[in-house]
Amino acid sequence: MTDQKDDVYGDHISHKFNSELNELKTEFLKMGGMVEAQVEQAVKSLIDSDAELAEKTRLKDKEVDKLEKALDEEATLIIARRQPTARDLRLVISVIKMVADLERVGDEAKKIAKLALKLSEEGQAPRGYVEVRHISEHVLHMLHDSLDAFARLDSVQALQIMKEDKRVDEEYQAAARTLLTFMMEDNRNISRCMSVMGVLRALERVGDHACNIAENVIFMVEGEDVRHTPVEEAEKIVGG
Amino acid sequence: MTDQKDDVYGDHISHKFNSELNELKTEFLKMGGMVEAQVEQAVKSLIDSDAELAEKTRLKDKEVDKLEKALDEEATLIIARRQPTARDLRLVISVIKMVADLERVGDEAKKIAKLALKLSEEGQAPRGYVEVRHISEHVLHMLHDSLDAFARLDSVQALQIMKEDKRVDEEYQAAARTLLTFMMEDNRNISRCMSVMGVLRALERVGDHACNIAENVIFMVEGEDVRHTPVEEAEKIVGG
């Protein structure tokens, strides 16, 4: 279809269309970088018990929300104006879906920042922060890689992220068990441990969203929807 | 644009296009009814401590996932083939977004069913089930209304759901506090209360997704993106 269009409208339109698609990609990656930093800073504010940073991170969410709306609008306009098909259409629709994922990552960062604020106000000794640090490094890595896989349209890298997601779930389960033990040991730990559990859960969700982005990258590149597909099958599709 | 197309292709194409859009709506509502029933049954399995029903509900998720893929494909095909614009395009893109919400509602139902299974195996006295029943009724109502608002493209009803969401959050906070008290009272309650807390959180998320659907209905009808907009402003847009 794109070729047909080139015949009819000539290179000029096609060139403009390409630059619009590139702009969409760039803006998406900008939003990605923004929520990445937001998660990073939310975790830092927790571990350093830095209320000021937590507050700053919490407020960042507004900018992310704005970018979400702008990207959605831009993607819809491209569809209406350029009527993309095949691979181009997959790209635009995937961006619309992935933008929702990024926005939710921003929400999780906001949640972590709120919990960091609560924990720093209570001012008790940290519990489970080793686990928080560990899982946060893991999911931030996944998020970064998923954006990188999108930037380079690399389905092999995307597949790798799908594999990581299971490991994060296991790490989360182990961490939750550890926190449960702390709670059992001493009632005074309960409230604090519940907050840290909330942080861990938010991080685990960040991993889920990175995984969604990875699935979308595979869809864009391979044209196959690998959601709810066992990793072994996705492996065959990607052929990596 | 739709008018232009009618001029060029005549009524036949336009008629087919309309029936495709209607089919998309019908399938979406079918998926909606499915996840509604899934949440309902998951909660029932918990309250009745019915392991068999919990297991059955958990497995329903596969059907929901299939419908998600089918609907996404159908929506993408409509865009590629019919190149809708304006209101029609908003409808199709909204369906793509709302399908993701419904799929996540299905995931939450699955989580509740899993926790119901765990709790029924442990076989202890229920804790916080009054709260579960209360919140589940509330969010199921919201979910039902959001689907209804979509079916009738009723932005006034959709606005009502946006207002409800705050109340659910408050109910969830109150219920969480109650469960925390049970945990403080007796260490042996901790594990069970954590599970029930997981159920409450899943229900609260169902409410969030109903709210997302409602926001999409307002977008479809009014052409305005009311996400992250204070309810008072959304009220002005809807004018209800």
Coordinates of C-alpha atoms in Angstrom, one line a residue:
Chain A
M1 CA 0.0 0.0 0.0
T2 CA 2.8 2.4 0.9
D3 CA 4.3 1.8 -2.6
Q4 CA 0.9 2.5 -4.2
K5 CA 0.7 5.7 -2.3
D6 CA 4.2 6.7 -3.5
D7 CA 3.0 6.3 -7.0
V8 CA 0.0 8.5 -6.5
Y9 CA 1.3 11.2 -4.3
G10 CA 5.0 11.1 -5.1
D11 CA 8.0 11.3 -2.8
H12 CA 7.1 14.5 -1.1
I13 CA 4.2 13.1 0.9
S14 CA 6.0 9.9 1.6
H15 CA 9.0 11.9 2.9
K16 CA 6.7 13.9 5.2
F17 CA 5.0 10.7 6.4
N18 CA 8.3 9.1 7.3
S19 CA 9.4 12.2 9.2
E20 CA 6.1 12.1 11.1
L21 CA 6.6 8.5 12.0
N22 CA 10.2 9.3 13.2
E23 CA 8.9 12.1 15.2
L24 CA 6.4 9.8 16.9
K25 CA 9.2 7.3 17.7
T26 CA 11.4 10.1 19.1
E27 CA 8.6 11.4 21.3
F28 CA 7.8 7.9 22.5
L29 CA 11.4 7.4 23.5
K30 CA 11.5 10.7 25.2
M31 CA 8.5 9.7 27.3
G32 CA 10.3 6.4 28.0
G33 CA 13.4 8.1 29.2
M34 CA 11.2 10.3 31.4
V35 CA 9.4 7.4 33.2
E36 CA 12.7 5.5 33.5
A37 CA 14.2 8.5 35.4
Q38 CA 11.0 8.7 37.4
V39 CA 11.3 5.1 38.6
E40 CA 15.0 5.5 39.3
Q41 CA 14.5 8.6 41.4
A42 CA 11.5 7.2 43.3
V43 CA 13.6 4.2 44.3
K44 CA 16.6 6.4 45.2
S45 CA 14.3 8.6 47.3
L46 CA 13.2 5.5 49.2
I47 CA 16.6 4.1 49.9
D48 CA 18.1 7.5 50.8
S49 CA 15.0 8.4 52.8
D50 CA 15.0 11.6 50.8
A51 CA 11.5 13.2 51.3
E52 CA 12.4 16.1 49.0
L53 CA 13.3 13.9 46.1
A54 CA 10.2 11.8 46.7
E55 CA 8.0 14.8 46.5
K56 CA 9.7 16.0 43.3
T57 CA 9.3 12.6 41.7
R58 CA 5.7 12.4 42.6
L59 CA 5.0 15.7 40.8
K60 CA 6.8 14.6 37.6
D61 CA 3.8 12.5 36.8
K62 CA 1.9 15.5 35.4
E63 CA 4.5 15.9 32.6
V64 CA 4.3 12.2 31.8
D65 CA 0.5 12.5 31.6
K66 CA 0.8 15.4 29.2
L67 CA 3.1 13.5 26.9
E68 CA 0.7 10.6 26.9
K69 CA -2.1 12.8 25.6
A70 CA 0.2 14.5 23.1
L71 CA 1.5 11.2 21.7
D72 CA -2.0 9.7 21.5
E73 CA -3.2 12.7 19.6
E74 CA -0.2 12.6 17.2
A75 CA -0.7 8.9 16.5
T76 CA -4.4 9.4 15.8
L77 CA -3.6 12.3 13.5
I78 CA -1.1 10.2 11.6
I79 CA -3.7 7.4 11.1
A80 CA -6.4 9.9 9.9
R81 CA -4.1 11.9 7.6
R82 CA -1.7 9.3 6.3
Q83 CA -3.9 6.2 6.4
P84 CA -0.9 3.9 7.0
T85 CA -1.2 0.2 6.4
A86 CA 0.8 -3.0 7.1
R87 CA 4.0 -2.3 9.0
D88 CA 3.5 1.4 9.4
L89 CA 0.0 0.9 10.9
R90 CA 1.4 -1.8 13.2
L91 CA 3.9 0.8 14.4
V92 CA 1.4 3.5 15.1
I93 CA -1.1 1.2 16.9
S94 CA 1.7 -0.3 18.9
V95 CA 2.8 3.2 20.0
I96 CA -0.7 3.9 21.1
K97 CA -0.7 0.8 23.2
M98 CA 2.9 1.2 24.6
V99 CA 2.1 4.8 25.6
A100 CA -0.5 3.4 27.9
D101 CA 2.2 1.1 29.4
L102 CA 4.6 4.0 29.9
E103 CA 1.9 6.1 31.6
R104 CA 1.3 3.2 34.0
V105 CA 5.0 2.9 34.7
G106 CA 4.8 6.6 35.6
D107 CA 1.9 5.8 38.0
E108 CA 3.9 3.0 39.6
A109 CA 6.9 5.5 40.1
K110 CA 4.4 7.9 41.7
K111 CA 3.2 5.1 44.1
I112 CA 6.8 4.3 45.1
A113 CA 7.5 8.0 45.7
K114 CA 4.4 8.2 47.9
L115 CA 5.4 5.2 49.9
A116 CA 9.0 6.6 50.2
L117 CA 7.5 9.7 51.6
K118 CA 5.4 7.8 54.1
L119 CA 8.3 5.6 55.2
S120 CA 10.7 8.6 55.6
E121 CA 8.1 10.3 57.8
E122 CA 7.8 7.2 60.0
G123 CA 11.6 7.3 60.2
Q124 CA 12.1 3.6 61.2
A125 CA 14.9 1.3 60.3
P126 CA 14.7 0.0 56.8
R127 CA 13.3 -3.5 56.0
G128 CA 13.6 -5.3 52.7
Y129 CA 15.6 -2.5 51.1
V130 CA 18.1 -5.0 49.8
E131 CA 15.3 -6.7 47.9
V132 CA 14.0 -3.3 46.7
R133 CA 17.4 -2.4 45.3
H134 CA 17.8 -5.7 43.7
I135 CA 14.5 -5.9 41.9
S136 CA 14.6 -2.2 41.0
E137 CA 17.9 -2.7 39.2
H138 CA 16.4 -5.7 37.4
V139 CA 13.2 -4.1 36.1
L140 CA 15.0 -0.8 35.3
H141 CA 17.3 -2.8 33.1
M142 CA 14.3 -4.5 31.5
L143 CA 12.6 -1.2 30.9
H144 CA 15.7 0.3 29.4
D145 CA 16.2 -2.7 27.1
S146 CA 12.6 -2.7 26.0
L147 CA 13.0 1.0 24.9
D148 CA 16.2 0.1 23.2
A149 CA 14.6 -2.8 21.4
F150 CA 11.9 -0.5 20.2
A151 CA 14.4 2.2 19.0
R152 CA 16.3 -0.5 17.0
L153 CA 13.2 -2.6 16.2
D154 CA 15.2 -5.6 17.6
S155 CA 12.9 -8.5 18.2
V156 CA 15.7 -10.7 19.5
Q157 CA 16.4 -8.3 22.3
A158 CA 12.6 -8.0 22.9
L159 CA 12.4 -11.8 23.3
Q160 CA 15.1 -11.6 26.0
I161 CA 13.0 -9.3 28.0
M162 CA 10.0 -11.6 27.8
K163 CA 12.3 -14.3 29.4
E164 CA 13.4 -11.9 32.2
D165 CA 9.8 -11.3 33.3
K166 CA 9.5 -14.8 34.9
R167 CA 12.7 -14.2 36.9
V168 CA 11.3 -10.9 38.2
D169 CA 8.2 -12.7 39.3
E170 CA 10.2 -15.2 41.2
E171 CA 12.3 -12.5 42.8
Y172 CA 9.2 -10.7 43.9
Q173 CA 7.7 -13.9 45.4
A174 CA 10.9 -14.5 47.4
A175 CA 11.1 -10.9 48.6
A176 CA 7.4 -11.0 49.7
R177 CA 8.1 -14.2 51.7
T178 CA 11.1 -12.4 53.4
L179 CA 8.9 -9.5 54.3
L180 CA 6.2 -11.8 55.6
T181 CA 8.8 -13.3 58.0
F182 CA 9.7 -9.9 59.3
M183 CA 6.0 -9.2 60.0
M184 CA 5.6 -12.5 61.8
E185 CA 8.6 -11.8 64.0
D186 CA 7.4 -8.5 65.3
N187 CA 4.1 -6.8 65.0
R188 CA 5.7 -3.4 64.9
N189 CA 7.1 -4.3 61.6
I190 CA 3.8 -4.8 59.9
S191 CA 2.9 -1.4 58.7
R192 CA 6.3 -0.6 57.4
C193 CA 6.6 -4.0 55.7
M194 CA 3.3 -3.5 54.0
S195 CA 4.6 -0.3 52.5
V196 CA 7.8 -1.9 51.3
M197 CA 5.6 -4.7 49.9
G198 CA 3.7 -2.0 47.9
V199 CA 7.0 -0.8 46.5
L200 CA 8.0 -4.3 45.5
R201 CA 4.7 -4.8 43.8
A202 CA 5.0 -1.5 41.9
L203 CA 8.4 -2.6 40.7
E204 CA 7.1 -6.0 39.6
R205 CA 4.5 -4.2 37.6
V206 CA 7.2 -2.0 35.9
G207 CA 8.7 -5.3 34.8
D208 CA 5.3 -6.4 33.4
H209 CA 5.0 -3.1 31.4
A210 CA 8.5 -3.5 30.0
C211 CA 7.4 -7.0 28.9
N212 CA 4.3 -5.6 27.2
I213 CA 6.5 -3.1 25.3
A214 CA 8.8 -6.0 24.3
E215 CA 5.8 -8.0 23.0
N216 CA 4.7 -5.0 21.0
V217 CA 8.2 -4.7 19.4
I218 CA 8.0 -8.3 18.3
F219 CA 4.5 -7.6 16.9
M220 CA 5.9 -4.6 15.0
V221 CA 8.8 -6.5 13.5
E222 CA 7.4 -9.9 13.0
G223 CA 3.7 -9.1 12.5
E224 CA 2.8 -11.7 15.1
D225 CA 0.9 -11.1 18.3
V226 CA 2.9 -13.0 21.0
R227 CA 0.9 -11.9 24.0
H228 CA -0.2 -14.9 26.1
T229 CA 2.1 -17.0 24.0
P230 CA 4.6 -19.3 25.8
V231 CA 8.2 -18.0 25.4
E232 CA 9.2 -21.1 23.5
E233 CA 6.6 -20.3 20.8
A234 CA 7.7 -16.7 20.7
E235 CA 11.2 -17.9 20.2
K236 CA 10.2 -19.8 17.1
I237 CA 8.5 -16.7 15.7
V238 CA 11.5 -14.4 16.4
G239 CA 13.9 -17.2 15.3
G240 CA 16.6 -15.7 17.6
Chain B
M1 CA -14.1 12.4 5.2
T2 CA -16.7 9.8 5.6
D3 CA -19.0 11.8 3.4
Q4 CA -16.4 12.1 0.7
K5 CA -15.9 8.4 0.7
D6 CA -19.7 7.9 0.4
D7 CA -19.5 10.0 -2.8
V8 CA -16.8 8.0 -4.3
Y9 CA -17.7 4.4 -3.3
G10 CA -21.4 4.7 -2.8
D11 CA -23.6 3.3 -0.1
H12 CA -22.6 -0.2 -0.4
I13 CA -19.1 0.2 1.1
S14 CA -20.5 2.6 3.7
H15 CA -23.1 0.0 4.7
K16 CA -20.5 -2.7 5.0
F17 CA -18.3 -0.4 7.0
N18 CA -21.1 0.4 9.5
S19 CA -21.8 -3.3 9.9
E20 CA -18.1 -3.9 10.6
L21 CA -18.1 -1.2 13.3
N22 CA -21.2 -2.7 14.8
E23 CA -19.6 -6.1 14.8
L24 CA -16.6 -4.6 16.6
K25 CA -18.9 -3.1 19.2
T26 CA -20.8 -6.3 19.7
E27 CA -17.6 -8.3 20.1
F28 CA -16.3 -5.8 22.6
L29 CA -19.4 -6.0 24.7
K30 CA -19.2 -9.8 24.5
M31 CA -15.7 -9.6 26.0
G32 CA -17.0 -7.2 28.6
G33 CA -19.8 -9.6 29.6
M34 CA -17.2 -12.3 29.9
V35 CA -14.9 -10.5 32.3
E36 CA -17.8 -9.2 34.3
A37 CA -18.9 -12.8 34.9
Q38 CA -15.3 -13.8 35.6
V39 CA -14.9 -11.2 38.4
E40 CA -18.4 -12.1 39.8
Q41 CA -17.5 -15.8 39.9
A42 CA -14.0 -15.2 41.3
V43 CA -15.5 -13.3 44.2
K44 CA -18.3 -15.9 44.7
S45 CA -15.6 -18.7 44.8
L46 CA -13.8 -16.7 47.5
I47 CA -16.8 -16.0 49.7
D48 CA -18.2 -19.6 49.3
S49 CA -14.8 -21.1 49.7
D50 CA -15.6 -23.0 46.5
A51 CA -12.3 -24.4 45.1
E52 CA -13.9 -25.9 42.1
L53 CA -15.4 -22.6 41.0
A54 CA -12.1 -20.8 41.6
E55 CA -10.3 -23.2 39.4
K56 CA -12.9 -22.9 36.6
T57 CA -12.8 -19.1 36.8
R58 CA -9.0 -19.1 36.6
L59 CA -9.1 -21.1 33.4
K60 CA -11.6 -18.7 31.8
D61 CA -8.8 -16.3 31.3
K62 CA -7.6 -18.1 28.2
E63 CA -10.9 -17.3 26.4
V64 CA -10.6 -13.7 27.3
D65 CA -7.1 -13.6 26.0
K66 CA -8.2 -15.1 22.7
L67 CA -11.0 -12.5 22.4
E68 CA -8.5 -9.7 23.1
K69 CA -6.3 -10.8 20.2
A70 CA -9.3 -11.3 17.8
L71 CA -10.7 -7.8 18.7
D72 CA -7.3 -6.1 18.2
E73 CA -6.9 -7.8 14.8
E74 CA -10.4 -6.8 13.8
A75 CA -9.9 -3.2 14.8
T76 CA -6.6 -3.0 12.9
L77 CA -8.1 -4.5 9.8
I78 CA -10.9 -1.9 9.9
I79 CA -8.4 0.9 10.1
A80 CA -6.4 -0.6 7.2
R81 CA -9.3 -1.3 5.0
R82 CA -11.8 1.4 5.8
Q83 CA -9.5 4.2 6.8
P84 CA -11.9 5.7 9.2
T85 CA -11.6 9.3 10.3
A86 CA -13.0 11.6 13.0
R87 CA -15.7 9.9 15.1
D88 CA -15.3 6.5 13.6
L89 CA -11.6 6.5 14.1
R90 CA -12.0 7.6 17.7
L91 CA -14.3 4.6 18.2
V92 CA -11.9 2.1 16.7
I93 CA -8.9 3.4 18.6
S94 CA -10.9 3.6 21.8
V95 CA -11.9 -0.1 21.4
I96 CA -8.2 -1.0 21.0
K97 CA -7.5 0.8 24.3
M98 CA -10.5 -0.5 26.1
V99 CA -9.8 -4.1 25.1
A100 CA -6.5 -3.8 27.0
D101 CA -8.5 -2.7 30.0
L102 CA -10.9 -5.6 29.8
E103 CA -8.0 -8.0 29.4
R104 CA -6.5 -6.6 32.6
V105 CA -9.9 -7.0 34.4
G106 CA -9.7 -10.6 33.4
D107 CA -6.2 -10.8 34.9
E108 CA -7.5 -9.4 38.2
A109 CA -10.3 -11.9 38.2
K110 CA -7.7 -14.6 37.7
K111 CA -5.7 -13.3 40.6
I112 CA -8.8 -13.2 42.9
A113 CA -9.6 -16.8 41.9
K114 CA -6.0 -17.9 42.7
L115 CA -6.2 -16.2 46.1
A116 CA -9.6 -17.8 46.7
L117 CA -8.0 -21.2 46.0
K118 CA -5.2 -20.5 48.4
L119 CA -7.5 -19.3 51.1
S120 CA -9.9 -22.3 50.7
E121 CA -6.9 -24.7 51.0
E122 CA -5.8 -23.0 54.2
G123 CA -9.4 -23.4 55.4
Q124 CA -9.3 -20.7 58.1
A125 CA -12.1 -18.4 59.3
P126 CA -12.8 -15.6 56.9
R127 CA -11.4 -12.1 57.5
G128 CA -12.5 -9.0 55.7
Y129 CA -15.1 -10.8 53.6
V130 CA -17.7 -8.2 54.4
E131 CA -15.3 -5.6 52.9
V132 CA -14.7 -7.8 49.8
R133 CA -18.4 -8.3 49.2
H134 CA -19.0 -4.6 49.6
I135 CA -16.3 -3.4 47.2
S136 CA -16.9 -6.1 44.7
E137 CA -20.6 -5.1 44.4
H138 CA -19.5 -1.5 43.9
V139 CA -16.8 -2.2 41.2
L140 CA -19.0 -4.7 39.4
H141 CA -21.7 -2.1 39.2
M142 CA -19.1 0.4 37.8
L143 CA -17.9 -2.1 35.2
H144 CA -21.4 -3.0 34.1
D145 CA -22.3 0.7 33.8
S146 CA -19.2 1.5 31.8
L147 CA -20.1 -1.2 29.3
D148 CA -23.6 0.1 29.2
A149 CA -22.4 3.7 28.7
F150 CA -20.3 2.4 25.8
A151 CA -23.2 0.4 24.3
R152 CA -25.4 3.6 24.4
L153 CA -22.5 6.0 23.9
D154 CA -23.8 7.8 26.9
S155 CA -21.2 10.3 28.2
V156 CA -23.4 11.4 31.1
Q157 CA -23.4 7.9 32.5
A158 CA -19.7 7.6 31.9
L159 CA -19.1 10.8 33.9
Q160 CA -20.9 9.2 36.8
I161 CA -18.5 6.3 36.8
M162 CA -15.5 8.7 36.9
K163 CA -17.1 10.1 40.1
E164 CA -17.5 6.7 41.6
D165 CA -13.8 5.8 41.3
K166 CA -12.9 8.1 44.2
R167 CA -15.4 6.5 46.5
V168 CA -14.0 3.0 45.7
D169 CA -10.5 4.2 46.5
E170 CA -11.7 5.5 49.9
E171 CA -13.5 2.2 50.6
Y172 CA -10.3 0.3 49.7
Q173 CA -8.3 2.4 52.1
A174 CA -10.8 1.8 54.9
A175 CA -10.8 -1.9 54.2
A176 CA -7.0 -2.0 54.2
R177 CA -6.9 -0.3 57.6
T178 CA -9.4 -2.9 59.0
L179 CA -7.2 -5.7 57.8
L180 CA -4.1 -4.1 59.2
T181 CA -5.8 -4.1 62.6
F182 CA -6.6 -7.8 62.3
M183 CA -3.0 -8.4 61.5
M184 CA -1.8 -6.4 64.5
E185 CA -4.1 -8.2 66.8
D186 CA -2.9 -11.7 66.0
N187 CA 0.2 -12.8 64.1
R188 CA -1.7 -15.9 62.8
N189 CA -3.9 -13.6 60.8
I190 CA -1.1 -12.1 58.8
S191 CA -0.8 -14.5 55.9
R192 CA -4.6 -14.7 55.4
C193 CA -5.1 -11.0 55.7
M194 CA -2.4 -10.4 53.1
S195 CA -4.3 -12.7 50.7
V196 CA -7.6 -10.8 51.3
M197 CA -5.7 -7.5 50.9
G198 CA -4.6 -8.9 47.5
V199 CA -8.3 -9.5 46.6
L200 CA -9.3 -6.0 47.6
R201 CA -6.5 -4.5 45.6
A202 CA -7.5 -6.5 42.5
L203 CA -11.1 -5.2 43.0
E204 CA -9.9 -1.7 43.3
R205 CA -8.1 -2.1 40.0
V206 CA -11.2 -3.4 38.4
G207 CA -12.8 -0.1 39.4
D208 CA -9.8 1.7 37.8
H209 CA -10.4 -0.1 34.5
A210 CA -14.1 0.7 34.5
C211 CA -13.1 4.3 35.0
N212 CA -10.7 4.1 32.0
I213 CA -13.5 2.7 29.9
A214 CA -15.7 5.5 31.0
E215 CA -13.1 8.1 30.0
N216 CA -12.9 6.5 26.6
V217 CA -16.6 6.7 26.2
I218 CA -16.4 10.4 26.9
F219 CA -13.6 10.7 24.4
M220 CA -15.7 8.9 21.7
V221 CA -18.7 11.0 22.2
E222 CA -17.3 14.4 23.0
G223 CA -13.9 14.2 21.2
E224 CA -12.1 15.3 24.4
D225 CA -9.5 13.4 26.2
V226 CA -10.6 13.6 29.9
R227 CA -7.8 11.4 31.3
H228 CA -6.0 13.1 34.2
T229 CA -8.7 15.8 34.1
P230 CA -10.4 16.8 37.4
V231 CA -14.0 15.6 37.5
E232 CA -15.3 19.2 37.6
E233 CA -13.7 19.9 34.2
A234 CA -14.9 16.7 32.7
E235 CA -18.3 17.7 33.9
K236 CA -18.1 20.9 31.9
I237 CA -17.1 19.0 28.8
V238 CA -20.0 16.5 29.2
G239 CA -22.4 19.2 30.2
G240 CA -24.4 16.6 32.1

